[in-house]
Coordinates of C-alpha atoms in Angstrom, one line a residue:
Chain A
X1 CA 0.0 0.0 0.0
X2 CA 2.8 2.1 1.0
X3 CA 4.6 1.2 -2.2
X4 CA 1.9 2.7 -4.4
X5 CA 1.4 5.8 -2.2
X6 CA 4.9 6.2 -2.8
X7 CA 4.8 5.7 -6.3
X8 CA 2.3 8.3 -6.5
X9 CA 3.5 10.8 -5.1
X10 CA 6.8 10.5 -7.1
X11 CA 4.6 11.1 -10.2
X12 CA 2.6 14.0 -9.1
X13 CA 5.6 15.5 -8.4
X14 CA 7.4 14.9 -11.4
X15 CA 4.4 15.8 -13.6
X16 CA 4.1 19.3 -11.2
X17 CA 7.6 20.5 -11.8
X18 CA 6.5 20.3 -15.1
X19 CA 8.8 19.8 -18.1
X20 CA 11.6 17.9 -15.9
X21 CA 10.0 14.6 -17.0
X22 CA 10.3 15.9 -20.5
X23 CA 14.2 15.8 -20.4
X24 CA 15.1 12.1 -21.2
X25 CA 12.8 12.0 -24.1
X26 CA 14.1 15.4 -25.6
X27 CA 17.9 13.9 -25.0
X28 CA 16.7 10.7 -26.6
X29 CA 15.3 12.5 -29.8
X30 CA 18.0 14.6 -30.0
X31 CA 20.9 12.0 -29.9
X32 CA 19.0 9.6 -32.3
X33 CA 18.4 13.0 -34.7
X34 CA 22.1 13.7 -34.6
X35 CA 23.6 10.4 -35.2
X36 CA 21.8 10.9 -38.3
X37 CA 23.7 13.8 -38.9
X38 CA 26.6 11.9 -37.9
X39 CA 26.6 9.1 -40.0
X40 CA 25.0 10.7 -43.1
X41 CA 22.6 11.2 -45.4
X42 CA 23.0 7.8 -47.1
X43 CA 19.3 5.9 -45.7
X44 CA 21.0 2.0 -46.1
X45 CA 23.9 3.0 -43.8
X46 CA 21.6 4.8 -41.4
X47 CA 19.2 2.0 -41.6
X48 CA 22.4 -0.2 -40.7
X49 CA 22.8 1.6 -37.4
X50 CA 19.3 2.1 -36.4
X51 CA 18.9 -0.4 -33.8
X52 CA 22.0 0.4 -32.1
X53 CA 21.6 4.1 -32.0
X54 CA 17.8 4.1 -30.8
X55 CA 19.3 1.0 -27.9
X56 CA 22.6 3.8 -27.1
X57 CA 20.3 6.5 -26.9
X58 CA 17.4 5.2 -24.6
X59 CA 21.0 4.1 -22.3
X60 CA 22.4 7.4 -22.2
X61 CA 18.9 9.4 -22.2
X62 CA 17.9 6.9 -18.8
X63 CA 21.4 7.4 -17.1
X64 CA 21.7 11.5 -17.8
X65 CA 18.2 11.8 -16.4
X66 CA 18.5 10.0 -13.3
X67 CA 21.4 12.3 -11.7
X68 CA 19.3 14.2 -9.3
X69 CA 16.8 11.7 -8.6
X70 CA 17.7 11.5 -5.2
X71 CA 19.3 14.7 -4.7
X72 CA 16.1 16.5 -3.4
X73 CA 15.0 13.7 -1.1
X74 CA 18.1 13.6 0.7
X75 CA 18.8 17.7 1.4
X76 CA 15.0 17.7 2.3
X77 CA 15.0 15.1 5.0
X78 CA 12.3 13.2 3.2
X79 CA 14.9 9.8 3.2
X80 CA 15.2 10.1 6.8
X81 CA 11.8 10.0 7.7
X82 CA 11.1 7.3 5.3
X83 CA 14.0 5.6 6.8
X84 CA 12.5 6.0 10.5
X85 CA 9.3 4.9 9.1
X86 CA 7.6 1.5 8.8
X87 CA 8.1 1.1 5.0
X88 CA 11.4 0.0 3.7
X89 CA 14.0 2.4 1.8
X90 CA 14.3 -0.1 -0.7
X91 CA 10.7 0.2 -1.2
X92 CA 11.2 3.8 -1.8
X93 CA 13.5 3.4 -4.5
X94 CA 11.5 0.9 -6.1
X95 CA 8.6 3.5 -6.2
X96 CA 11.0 5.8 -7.5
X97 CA 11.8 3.8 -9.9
X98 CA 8.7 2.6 -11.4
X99 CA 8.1 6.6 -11.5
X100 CA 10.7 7.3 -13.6
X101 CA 9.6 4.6 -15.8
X102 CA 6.6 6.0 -16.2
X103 CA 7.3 9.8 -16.9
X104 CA 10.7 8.7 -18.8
X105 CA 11.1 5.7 -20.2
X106 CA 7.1 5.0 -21.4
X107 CA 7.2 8.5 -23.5
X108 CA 10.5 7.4 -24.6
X109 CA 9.2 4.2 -25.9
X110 CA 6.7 5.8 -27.4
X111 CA 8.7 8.4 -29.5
X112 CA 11.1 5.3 -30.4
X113 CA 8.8 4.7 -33.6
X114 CA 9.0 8.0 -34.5
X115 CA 13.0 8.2 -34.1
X116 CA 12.9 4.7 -36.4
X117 CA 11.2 6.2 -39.2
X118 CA 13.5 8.8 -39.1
X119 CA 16.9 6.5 -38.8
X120 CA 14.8 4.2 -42.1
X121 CA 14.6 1.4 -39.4
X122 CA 13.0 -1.5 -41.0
X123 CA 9.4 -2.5 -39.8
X124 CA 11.0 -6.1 -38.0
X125 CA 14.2 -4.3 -36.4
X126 CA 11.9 -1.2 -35.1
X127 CA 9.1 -4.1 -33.1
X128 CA 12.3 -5.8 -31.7
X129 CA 13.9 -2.6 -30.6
X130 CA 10.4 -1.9 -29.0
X131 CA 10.0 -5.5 -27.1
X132 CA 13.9 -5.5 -26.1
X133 CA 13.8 -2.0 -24.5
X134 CA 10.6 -3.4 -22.8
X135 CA 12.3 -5.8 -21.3
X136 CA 15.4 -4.1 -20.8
X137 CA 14.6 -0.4 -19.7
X138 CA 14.1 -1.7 -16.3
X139 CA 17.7 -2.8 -15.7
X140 CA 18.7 0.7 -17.1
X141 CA 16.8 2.9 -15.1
X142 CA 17.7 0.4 -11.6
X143 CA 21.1 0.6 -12.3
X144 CA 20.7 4.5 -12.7
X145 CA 18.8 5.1 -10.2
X146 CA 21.7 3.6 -7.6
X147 CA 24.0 5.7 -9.6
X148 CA 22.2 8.5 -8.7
X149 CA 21.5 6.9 -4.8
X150 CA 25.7 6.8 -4.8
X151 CA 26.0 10.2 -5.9
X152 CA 23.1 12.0 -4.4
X153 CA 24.9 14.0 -1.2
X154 CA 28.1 15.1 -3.2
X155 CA 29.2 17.4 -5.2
X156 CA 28.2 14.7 -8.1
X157 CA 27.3 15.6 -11.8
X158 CA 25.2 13.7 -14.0
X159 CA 28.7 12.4 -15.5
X160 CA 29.2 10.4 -12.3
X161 CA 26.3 8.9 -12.1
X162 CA 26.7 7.4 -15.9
X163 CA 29.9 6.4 -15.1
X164 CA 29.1 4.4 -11.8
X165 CA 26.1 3.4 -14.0
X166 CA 26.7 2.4 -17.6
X167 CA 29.2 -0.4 -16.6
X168 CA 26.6 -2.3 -14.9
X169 CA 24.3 -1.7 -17.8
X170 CA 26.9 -3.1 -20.5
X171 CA 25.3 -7.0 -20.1
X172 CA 22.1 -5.1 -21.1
X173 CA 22.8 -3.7 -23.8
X174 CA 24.3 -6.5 -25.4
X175 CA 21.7 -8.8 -24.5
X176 CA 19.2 -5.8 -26.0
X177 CA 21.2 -5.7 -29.1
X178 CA 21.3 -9.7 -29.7
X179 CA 17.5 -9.5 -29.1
X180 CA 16.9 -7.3 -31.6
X181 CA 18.9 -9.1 -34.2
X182 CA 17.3 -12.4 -33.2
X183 CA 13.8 -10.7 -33.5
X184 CA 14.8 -9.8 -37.0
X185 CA 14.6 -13.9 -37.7
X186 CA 11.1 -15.4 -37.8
X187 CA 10.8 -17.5 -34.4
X188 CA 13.2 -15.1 -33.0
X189 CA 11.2 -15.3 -30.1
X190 CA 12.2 -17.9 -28.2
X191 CA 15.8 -16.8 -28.8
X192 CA 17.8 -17.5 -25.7
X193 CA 19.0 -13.7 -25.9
X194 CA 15.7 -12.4 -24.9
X195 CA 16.1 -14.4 -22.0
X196 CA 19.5 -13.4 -21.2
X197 CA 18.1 -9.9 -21.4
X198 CA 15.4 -10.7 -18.9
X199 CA 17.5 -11.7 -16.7
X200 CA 19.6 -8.9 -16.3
X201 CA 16.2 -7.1 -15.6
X202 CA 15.7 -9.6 -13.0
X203 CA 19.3 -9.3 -11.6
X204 CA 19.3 -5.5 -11.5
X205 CA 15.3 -6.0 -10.0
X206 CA 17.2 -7.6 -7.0
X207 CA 20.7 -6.3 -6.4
X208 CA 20.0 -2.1 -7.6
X209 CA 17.0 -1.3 -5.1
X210 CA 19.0 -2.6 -2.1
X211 CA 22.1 -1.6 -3.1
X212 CA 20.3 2.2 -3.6
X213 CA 18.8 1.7 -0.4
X214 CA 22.1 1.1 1.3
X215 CA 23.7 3.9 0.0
X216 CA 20.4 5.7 0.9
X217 CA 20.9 5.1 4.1
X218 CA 25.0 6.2 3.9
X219 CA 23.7 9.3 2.6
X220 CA 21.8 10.6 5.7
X221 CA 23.6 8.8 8.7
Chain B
X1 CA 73.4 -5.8 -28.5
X2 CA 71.6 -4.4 -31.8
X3 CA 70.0 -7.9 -32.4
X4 CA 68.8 -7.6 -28.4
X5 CA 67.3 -4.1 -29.3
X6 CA 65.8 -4.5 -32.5
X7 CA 63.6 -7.3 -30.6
X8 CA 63.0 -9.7 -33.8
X9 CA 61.9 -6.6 -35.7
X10 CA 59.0 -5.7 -32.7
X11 CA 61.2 -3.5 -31.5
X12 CA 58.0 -0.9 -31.8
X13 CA 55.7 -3.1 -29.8
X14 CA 58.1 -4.8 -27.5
X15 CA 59.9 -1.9 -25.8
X16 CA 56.7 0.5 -25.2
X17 CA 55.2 -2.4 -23.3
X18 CA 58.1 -2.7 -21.6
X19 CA 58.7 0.7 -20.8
X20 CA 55.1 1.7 -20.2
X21 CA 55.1 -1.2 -17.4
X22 CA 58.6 0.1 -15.9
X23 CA 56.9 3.9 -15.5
X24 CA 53.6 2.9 -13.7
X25 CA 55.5 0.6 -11.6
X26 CA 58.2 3.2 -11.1
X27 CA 55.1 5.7 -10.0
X28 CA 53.2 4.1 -7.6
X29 CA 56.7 3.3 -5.8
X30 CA 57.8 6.5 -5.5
X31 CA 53.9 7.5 -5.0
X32 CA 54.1 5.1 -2.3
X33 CA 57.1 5.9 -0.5
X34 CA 56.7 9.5 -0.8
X35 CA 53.5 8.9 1.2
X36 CA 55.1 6.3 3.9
X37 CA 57.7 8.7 4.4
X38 CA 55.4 11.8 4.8
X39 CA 53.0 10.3 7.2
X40 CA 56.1 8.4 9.3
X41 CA 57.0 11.9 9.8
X42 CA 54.5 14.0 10.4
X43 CA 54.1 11.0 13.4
X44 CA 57.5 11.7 15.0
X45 CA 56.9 15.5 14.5
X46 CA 54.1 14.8 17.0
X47 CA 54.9 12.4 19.5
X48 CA 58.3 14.9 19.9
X49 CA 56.4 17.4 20.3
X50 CA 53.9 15.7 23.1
X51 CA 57.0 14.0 24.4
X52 CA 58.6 18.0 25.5
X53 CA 54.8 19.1 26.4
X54 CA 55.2 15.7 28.7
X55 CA 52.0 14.1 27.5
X56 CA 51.3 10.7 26.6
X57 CA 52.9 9.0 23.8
X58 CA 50.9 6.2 23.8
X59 CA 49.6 5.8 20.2
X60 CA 45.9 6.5 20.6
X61 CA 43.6 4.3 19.6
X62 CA 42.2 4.8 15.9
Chain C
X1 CA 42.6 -13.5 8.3
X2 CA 41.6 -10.5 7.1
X3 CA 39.0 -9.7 9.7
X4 CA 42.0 -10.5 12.2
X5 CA 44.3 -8.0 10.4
X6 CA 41.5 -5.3 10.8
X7 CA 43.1 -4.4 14.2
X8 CA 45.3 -1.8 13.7
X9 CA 47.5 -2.9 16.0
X10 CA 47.9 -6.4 14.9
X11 CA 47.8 -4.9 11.3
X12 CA 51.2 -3.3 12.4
X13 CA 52.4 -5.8 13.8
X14 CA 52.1 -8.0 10.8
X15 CA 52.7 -5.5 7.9
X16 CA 56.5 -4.3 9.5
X17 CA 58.2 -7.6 8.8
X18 CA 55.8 -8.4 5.8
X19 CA 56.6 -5.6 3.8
X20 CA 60.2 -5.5 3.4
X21 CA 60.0 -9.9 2.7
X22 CA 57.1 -8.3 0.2
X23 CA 59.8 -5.4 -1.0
X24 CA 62.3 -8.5 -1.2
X25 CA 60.5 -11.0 -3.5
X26 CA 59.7 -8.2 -5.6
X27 CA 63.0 -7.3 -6.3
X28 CA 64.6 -10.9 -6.3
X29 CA 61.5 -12.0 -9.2
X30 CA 62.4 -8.7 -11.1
X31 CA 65.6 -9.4 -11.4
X32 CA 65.4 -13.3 -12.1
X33 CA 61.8 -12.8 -14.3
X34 CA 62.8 -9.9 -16.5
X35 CA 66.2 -10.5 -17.8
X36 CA 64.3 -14.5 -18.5
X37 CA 61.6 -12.8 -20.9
X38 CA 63.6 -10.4 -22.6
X39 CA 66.7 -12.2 -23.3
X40 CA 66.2 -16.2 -22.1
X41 CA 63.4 -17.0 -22.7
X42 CA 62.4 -18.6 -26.7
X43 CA 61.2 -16.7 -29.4
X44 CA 57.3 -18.2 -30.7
X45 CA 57.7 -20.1 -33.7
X46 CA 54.4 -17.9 -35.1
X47 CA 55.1 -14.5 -33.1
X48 CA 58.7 -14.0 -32.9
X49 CA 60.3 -11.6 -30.5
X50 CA 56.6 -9.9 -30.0
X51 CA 55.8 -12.9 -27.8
X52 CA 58.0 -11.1 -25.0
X53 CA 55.1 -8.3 -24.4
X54 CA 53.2 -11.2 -22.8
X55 CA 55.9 -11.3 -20.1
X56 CA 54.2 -7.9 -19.0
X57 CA 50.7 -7.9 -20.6
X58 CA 49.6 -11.4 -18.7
X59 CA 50.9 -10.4 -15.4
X60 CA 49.1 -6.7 -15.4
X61 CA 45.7 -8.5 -16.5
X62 CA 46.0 -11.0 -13.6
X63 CA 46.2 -7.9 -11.3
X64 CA 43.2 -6.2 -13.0
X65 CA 41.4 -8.6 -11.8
X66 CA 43.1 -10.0 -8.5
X67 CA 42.7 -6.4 -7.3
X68 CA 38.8 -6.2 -7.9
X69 CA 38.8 -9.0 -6.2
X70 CA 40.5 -7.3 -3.4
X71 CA 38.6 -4.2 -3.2
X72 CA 35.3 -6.4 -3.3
X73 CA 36.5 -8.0 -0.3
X74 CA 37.4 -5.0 1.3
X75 CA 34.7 -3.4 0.6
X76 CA 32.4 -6.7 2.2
X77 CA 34.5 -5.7 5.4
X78 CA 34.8 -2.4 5.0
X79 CA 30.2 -2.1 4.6
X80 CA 29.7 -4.8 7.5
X81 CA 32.2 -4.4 10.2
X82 CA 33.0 -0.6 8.8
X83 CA 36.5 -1.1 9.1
X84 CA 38.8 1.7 8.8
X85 CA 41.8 -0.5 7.2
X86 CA 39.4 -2.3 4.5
X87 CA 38.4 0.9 4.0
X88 CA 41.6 2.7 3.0
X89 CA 42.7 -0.6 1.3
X90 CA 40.3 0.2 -1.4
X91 CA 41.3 3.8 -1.4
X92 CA 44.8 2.6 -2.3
X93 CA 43.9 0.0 -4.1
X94 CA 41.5 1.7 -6.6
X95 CA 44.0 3.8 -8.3
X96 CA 46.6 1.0 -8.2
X97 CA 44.1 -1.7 -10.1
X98 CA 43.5 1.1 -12.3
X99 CA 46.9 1.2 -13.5
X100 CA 47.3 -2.3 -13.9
X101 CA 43.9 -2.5 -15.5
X102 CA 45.1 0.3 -18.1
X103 CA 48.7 -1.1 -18.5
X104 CA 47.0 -5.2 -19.8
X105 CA 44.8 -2.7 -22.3
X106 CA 47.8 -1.3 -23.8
X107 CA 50.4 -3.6 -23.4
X108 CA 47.2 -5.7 -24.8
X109 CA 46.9 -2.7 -27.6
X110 CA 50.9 -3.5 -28.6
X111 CA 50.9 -6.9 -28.7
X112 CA 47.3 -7.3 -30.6
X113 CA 49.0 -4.4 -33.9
X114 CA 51.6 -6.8 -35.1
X115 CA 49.9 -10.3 -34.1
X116 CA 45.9 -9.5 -35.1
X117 CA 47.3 -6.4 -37.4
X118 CA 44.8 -4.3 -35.2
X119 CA 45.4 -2.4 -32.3
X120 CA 41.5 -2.9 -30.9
X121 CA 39.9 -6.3 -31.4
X122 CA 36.4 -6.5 -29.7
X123 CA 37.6 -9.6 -28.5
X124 CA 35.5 -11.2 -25.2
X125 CA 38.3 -10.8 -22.7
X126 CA 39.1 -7.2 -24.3
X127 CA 35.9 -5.4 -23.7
X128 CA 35.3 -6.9 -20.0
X129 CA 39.0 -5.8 -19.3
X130 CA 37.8 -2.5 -20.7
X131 CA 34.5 -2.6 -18.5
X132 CA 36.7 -3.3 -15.8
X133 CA 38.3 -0.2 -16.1
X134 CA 35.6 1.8 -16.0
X135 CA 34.3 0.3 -13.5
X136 CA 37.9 1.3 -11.6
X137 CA 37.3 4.9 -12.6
X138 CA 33.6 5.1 -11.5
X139 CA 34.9 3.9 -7.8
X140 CA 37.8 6.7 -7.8
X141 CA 35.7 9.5 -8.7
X142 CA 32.9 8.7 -6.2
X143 CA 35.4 8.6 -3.5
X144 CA 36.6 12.1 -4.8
X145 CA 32.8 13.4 -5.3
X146 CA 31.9 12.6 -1.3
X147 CA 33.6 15.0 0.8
X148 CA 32.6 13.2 4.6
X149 CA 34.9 10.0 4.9
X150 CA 32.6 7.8 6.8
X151 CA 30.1 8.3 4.4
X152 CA 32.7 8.1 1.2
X153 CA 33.9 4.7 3.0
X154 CA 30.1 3.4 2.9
X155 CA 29.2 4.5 -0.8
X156 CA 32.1 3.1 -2.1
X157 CA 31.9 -0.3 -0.4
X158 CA 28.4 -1.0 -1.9
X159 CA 29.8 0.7 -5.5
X160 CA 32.6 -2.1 -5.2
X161 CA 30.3 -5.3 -4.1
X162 CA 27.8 -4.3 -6.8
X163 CA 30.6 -4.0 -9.3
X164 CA 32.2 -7.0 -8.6
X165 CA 28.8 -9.1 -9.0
X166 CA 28.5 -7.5 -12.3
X167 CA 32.2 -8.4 -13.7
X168 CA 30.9 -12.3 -14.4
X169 CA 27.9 -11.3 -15.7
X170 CA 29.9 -8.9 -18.2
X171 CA 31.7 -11.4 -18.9
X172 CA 29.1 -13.9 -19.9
X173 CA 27.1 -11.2 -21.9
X174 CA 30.6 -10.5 -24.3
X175 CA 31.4 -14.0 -24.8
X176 CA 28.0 -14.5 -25.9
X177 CA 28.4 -11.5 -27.8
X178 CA 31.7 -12.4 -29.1
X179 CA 31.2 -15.7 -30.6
X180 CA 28.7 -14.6 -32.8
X181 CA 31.0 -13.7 -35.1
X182 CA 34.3 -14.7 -34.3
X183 CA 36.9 -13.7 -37.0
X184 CA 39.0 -17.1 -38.2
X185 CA 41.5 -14.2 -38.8
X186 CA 42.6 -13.8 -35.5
X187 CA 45.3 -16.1 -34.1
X188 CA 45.2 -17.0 -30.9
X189 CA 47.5 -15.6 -28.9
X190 CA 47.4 -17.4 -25.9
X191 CA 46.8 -20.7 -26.8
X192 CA 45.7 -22.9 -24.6
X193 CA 49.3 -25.0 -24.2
X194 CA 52.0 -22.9 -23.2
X195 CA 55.6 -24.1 -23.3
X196 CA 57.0 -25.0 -19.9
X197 CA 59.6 -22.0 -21.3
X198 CA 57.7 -19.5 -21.5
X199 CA 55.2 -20.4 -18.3
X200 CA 58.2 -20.2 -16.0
X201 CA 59.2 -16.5 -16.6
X202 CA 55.3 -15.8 -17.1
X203 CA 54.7 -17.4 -13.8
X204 CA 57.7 -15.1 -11.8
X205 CA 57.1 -12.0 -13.8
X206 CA 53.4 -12.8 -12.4
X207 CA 55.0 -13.5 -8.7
X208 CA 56.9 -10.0 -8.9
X209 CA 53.2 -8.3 -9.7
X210 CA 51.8 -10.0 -7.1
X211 CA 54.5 -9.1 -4.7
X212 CA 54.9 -5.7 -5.6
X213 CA 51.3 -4.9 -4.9
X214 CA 51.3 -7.1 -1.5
X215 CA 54.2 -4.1 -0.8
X216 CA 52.3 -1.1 -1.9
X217 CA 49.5 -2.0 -0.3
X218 CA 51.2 -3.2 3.0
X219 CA 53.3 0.3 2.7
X220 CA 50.1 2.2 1.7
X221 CA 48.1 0.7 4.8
X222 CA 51.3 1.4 7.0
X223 CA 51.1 5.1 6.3
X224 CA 47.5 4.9 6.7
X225 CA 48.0 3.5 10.1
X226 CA 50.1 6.9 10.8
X227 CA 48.2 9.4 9.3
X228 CA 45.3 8.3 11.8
X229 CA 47.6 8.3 14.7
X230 CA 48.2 11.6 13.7
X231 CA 45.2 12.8 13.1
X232 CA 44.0 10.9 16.6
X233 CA 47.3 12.8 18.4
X234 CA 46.3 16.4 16.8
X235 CA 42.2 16.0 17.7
X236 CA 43.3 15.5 21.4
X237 CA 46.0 18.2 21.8
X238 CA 44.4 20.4 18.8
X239 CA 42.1 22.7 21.2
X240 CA 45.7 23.5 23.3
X241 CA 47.5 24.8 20.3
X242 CA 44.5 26.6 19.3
X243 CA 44.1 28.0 22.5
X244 CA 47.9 29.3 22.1
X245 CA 47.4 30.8 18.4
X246 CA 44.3 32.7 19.9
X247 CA 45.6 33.4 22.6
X248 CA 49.0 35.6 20.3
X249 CA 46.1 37.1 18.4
X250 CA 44.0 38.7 21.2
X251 CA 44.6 38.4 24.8
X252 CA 41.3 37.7 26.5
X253 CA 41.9 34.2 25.1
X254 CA 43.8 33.2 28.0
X255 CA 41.3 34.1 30.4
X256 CA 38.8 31.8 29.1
X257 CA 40.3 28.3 29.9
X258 CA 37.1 27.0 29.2
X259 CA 37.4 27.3 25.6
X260 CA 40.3 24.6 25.4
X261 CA 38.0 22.0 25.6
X262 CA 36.1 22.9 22.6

């Protein structure tokens, strides 16, 4: 119960600051946009690199938004009291978490067609970039978020928390890539890569929330 | 000698490798000691200087 | 052992003899292991002279990971039974791994341009080497980005167990990754026999890496042990000597002897 009122709250916040939540999306759109510029005008070449850009963008778009997740919550005390309180820090993060999923990563995923037809993604690549980031996104925004738990009393920069960060994602996205290469096969879905991919969802599910709770609790002792 | 340098004709591979290896070992010896040395000192400098006030020299518990 | 060692005072105790044997053996392998891989040791039949790199490339990799190891066990001790010692072990140990982790990549770099004819492959053991590193980097600068020690100590513990964890599953993912499409160009450079020639001076060049970072740590820890003391010594006669610089600047410092317990 606590969970959810948590989870709520997150998101009224977010959506009342207004625009913040807007962030990772813009980011994403704009580093798919200029990796076309990048790689040029030639639409087979782009089309070669579509998967990977959209999967590089949605990592670095997740990471670079995450850096002051926790900043406010710990300079305003609110991580204390939750801490004193009868629900669990981890909890907390995991509310914060699916939060962020749903102001960042679900607009993000939605505007990921949109970036596809724009990189000449074919139809097959674009529907496995969709189902891989699915089931991937999760890991990146757990692992960012105890980035951001690490870095959230310092002096820290959104650079530190992608470089605590994008390590841990790296089994991601090459699990997210090999999924969207075996989705381009019919029966691709029962590849074992998909699983592989799960199950660094599942891994980060279990070790980021504690881990961010941990370091939660370093923050304000 | 010139055979011994040339390294087989990797001379350009070989002796980098080497060289780098030799540098950051070098470095965090002399990074080491320098910090050994510093900290063994500023130690003395202190018990002395509670030795004359006629304090304690007993290392405090850290 | 280690949790035994955590005493400072036993730490001392043990690290004064151990270091200079640790100093020793550094110097004695050196000496024997270096001279054996540049000059006595065989050429390959395939590489030639180039093989010799391997004498410092193997050795460094070893250490990128031994020293992971290390910190994630120091930071275990150093999150559960907050440990000073584990503590600055990882502190030392960071920047050291870091070295070694960025001295197997290049040495790695040299060896890979004249025997793959590239100086990157995106081999398996390449690119979690490379994660590796980063993953050395990301636990440095959060120590520096965290001015209060106790809670630097903390963060970067759980930073290190959490990285550690990962480092097999990096692994897995790449080789995965990698034999996808593994290039029948590449030789092998490390086969998996290795001529009893070559594995001696492999295995004392990789003593004298071994040894040399037992001394810098056991050195490192030793100052540590020091600069603690120190700091201990100046918190409990600090107040006098402020007393004294206060009281040069203005005299009504001496009549408040109260103060010099503040």
């Amino acid at each position: 119960m606590a969970f959810w009122a948590m989870c709520r709250r997150d998101l009224a916040l977010t959506l009342r600051e207004g625009g913040g939540w807007a962030n990772a999306l813009v980011f994403f759109l704009l580093v798919g946009a200029f990796s076309g510029f990048a790689i040029g005008p030639d639409l087979e070449r782009i089309r070669a690199f579509a998967a990977p850009i959209l999967w590089i963008a949605a990592l670095l778009a997740c990471q670079l938004s995450l850096d002051r997740l926790f900043a406010a919550d710990v300079e305003q005390g609110i991580v204390e009291i939750i801490a004193l309180g009868p629900s669990s820090l981890t909890q907390f993060v995991a509310a914060k978490c699916v939060a962020v999923w749903v102001c960042a990563v679900a607009p993000l995923l939605a505007a990921t067609p949109l970036l596809g037809v724009i990189l000449n993604i074919a139809p097959q690549t674009l529907l496995g970039v969709v189902v891989t980031l699915l089931i991937g996104a999760p890991a990146l925004v757990l692992w960012g978020a105890l980035g951001s738990a690490l870095s959230a009393g310092g002096k820290a920069s959104g650079v530190l928390v992608a470089l605590l960060a994008t390590p841990l994602t790296a089994p991601t996205l090459i699990f997210g890539i090999l999924g969207v290469r075996a989705l381009e096969s019919p029966g691709g879905w029962t590849a074992p890569e998909l699983r592989y991919l799960l199950a660094t969802t599942l891994i980060a599910c279990v070790l980021a929330p504690p881990a961010a709770a941990a370091a939660l609790k370093a923050q304000i002792d | 000698m010139a055979d011994f340098l040339n390294m087989g004709g990797f001379a350009l591979y070989v002796w980098p490798a080497y060289g780098l290896s030799l540098v950051s070992i070098a470095a965090i010896t002399f990074v080491t000691l320098r910090f050994r040395r510093r900290a063994a000192r500023d130690l003395a400098e202190r018990q002395m200087a509670a030795k004359q006030a006629g304090r304690s020299t007993d290392a405090p518990q850290i | 052992m280690i949790t035994w060692l955590a005493n400072p005072e036993r730490f001392v105790k043990f690290a004064r003899p151990a270091a200079p044997i640790a100093a020793i053996i550094t110097v004695l392998t050196f000496i024997i292991g270096i001279p054996w891989a540049l000059v006595f040791s065989p050429e390959d039949f395939r590489q030639g002279a180039s093989v010799r790199i391997m004498y410092v490339h193997v050795p460094a990799a070893w250490m990128a990971m031994f020293v992971y190891t290390i910190i994630a066990v120091a930071g275990f001790i150093s999150f559960v039974w907050r440990h000073v010692l584990a503590d600055a072990a990882i502190r030392y140990a960071a920047p050291m791994g870091a070295i070694f982790t960025a001295l197997a990549l290049v040495t790695g770099s040299l060896w890979g341009q004249p025997m793959w004819g590239t100086w990157w492959a995106w081999d398996a053991r390449l690119t979690s080497v490379l994660v590796l590193f980063f993953l050395y980097l990301g636990l440095i600068s959060l120590r520096g980005a965290i001015g209060n020690e106790t809670r630097a100590a903390r963060l970067v513990a759980i930073a290190a167990m959490v990285g550690w964890i990962n480092v097999p599953i990096v692994k897995f993912s790449v080789d995965i990754w990698n034999s996808l499409h593994q290039s029948a160009s590449v030789i092998r450079a490390d086969g998996p026999t290795i001529h009893a020639s070559m594995l001696w001076p492999l295995a004392i060049m990789g003593l004298a890496y071994m040894a040399f970072f037992a001394w810098a740590m056991l050195t490192a820890l030793l100052a540590e042990v020091d600069v603690r003391r120190v700091k201990a010594l100046d918190s409990k006669t600090g107040p006098a000597s402020r007393i004294r610089i206060e009281t040069n600047a203005s005299p009504g410092g001496a009549f408040k002897p109260g103060a010099a317990n503040g």
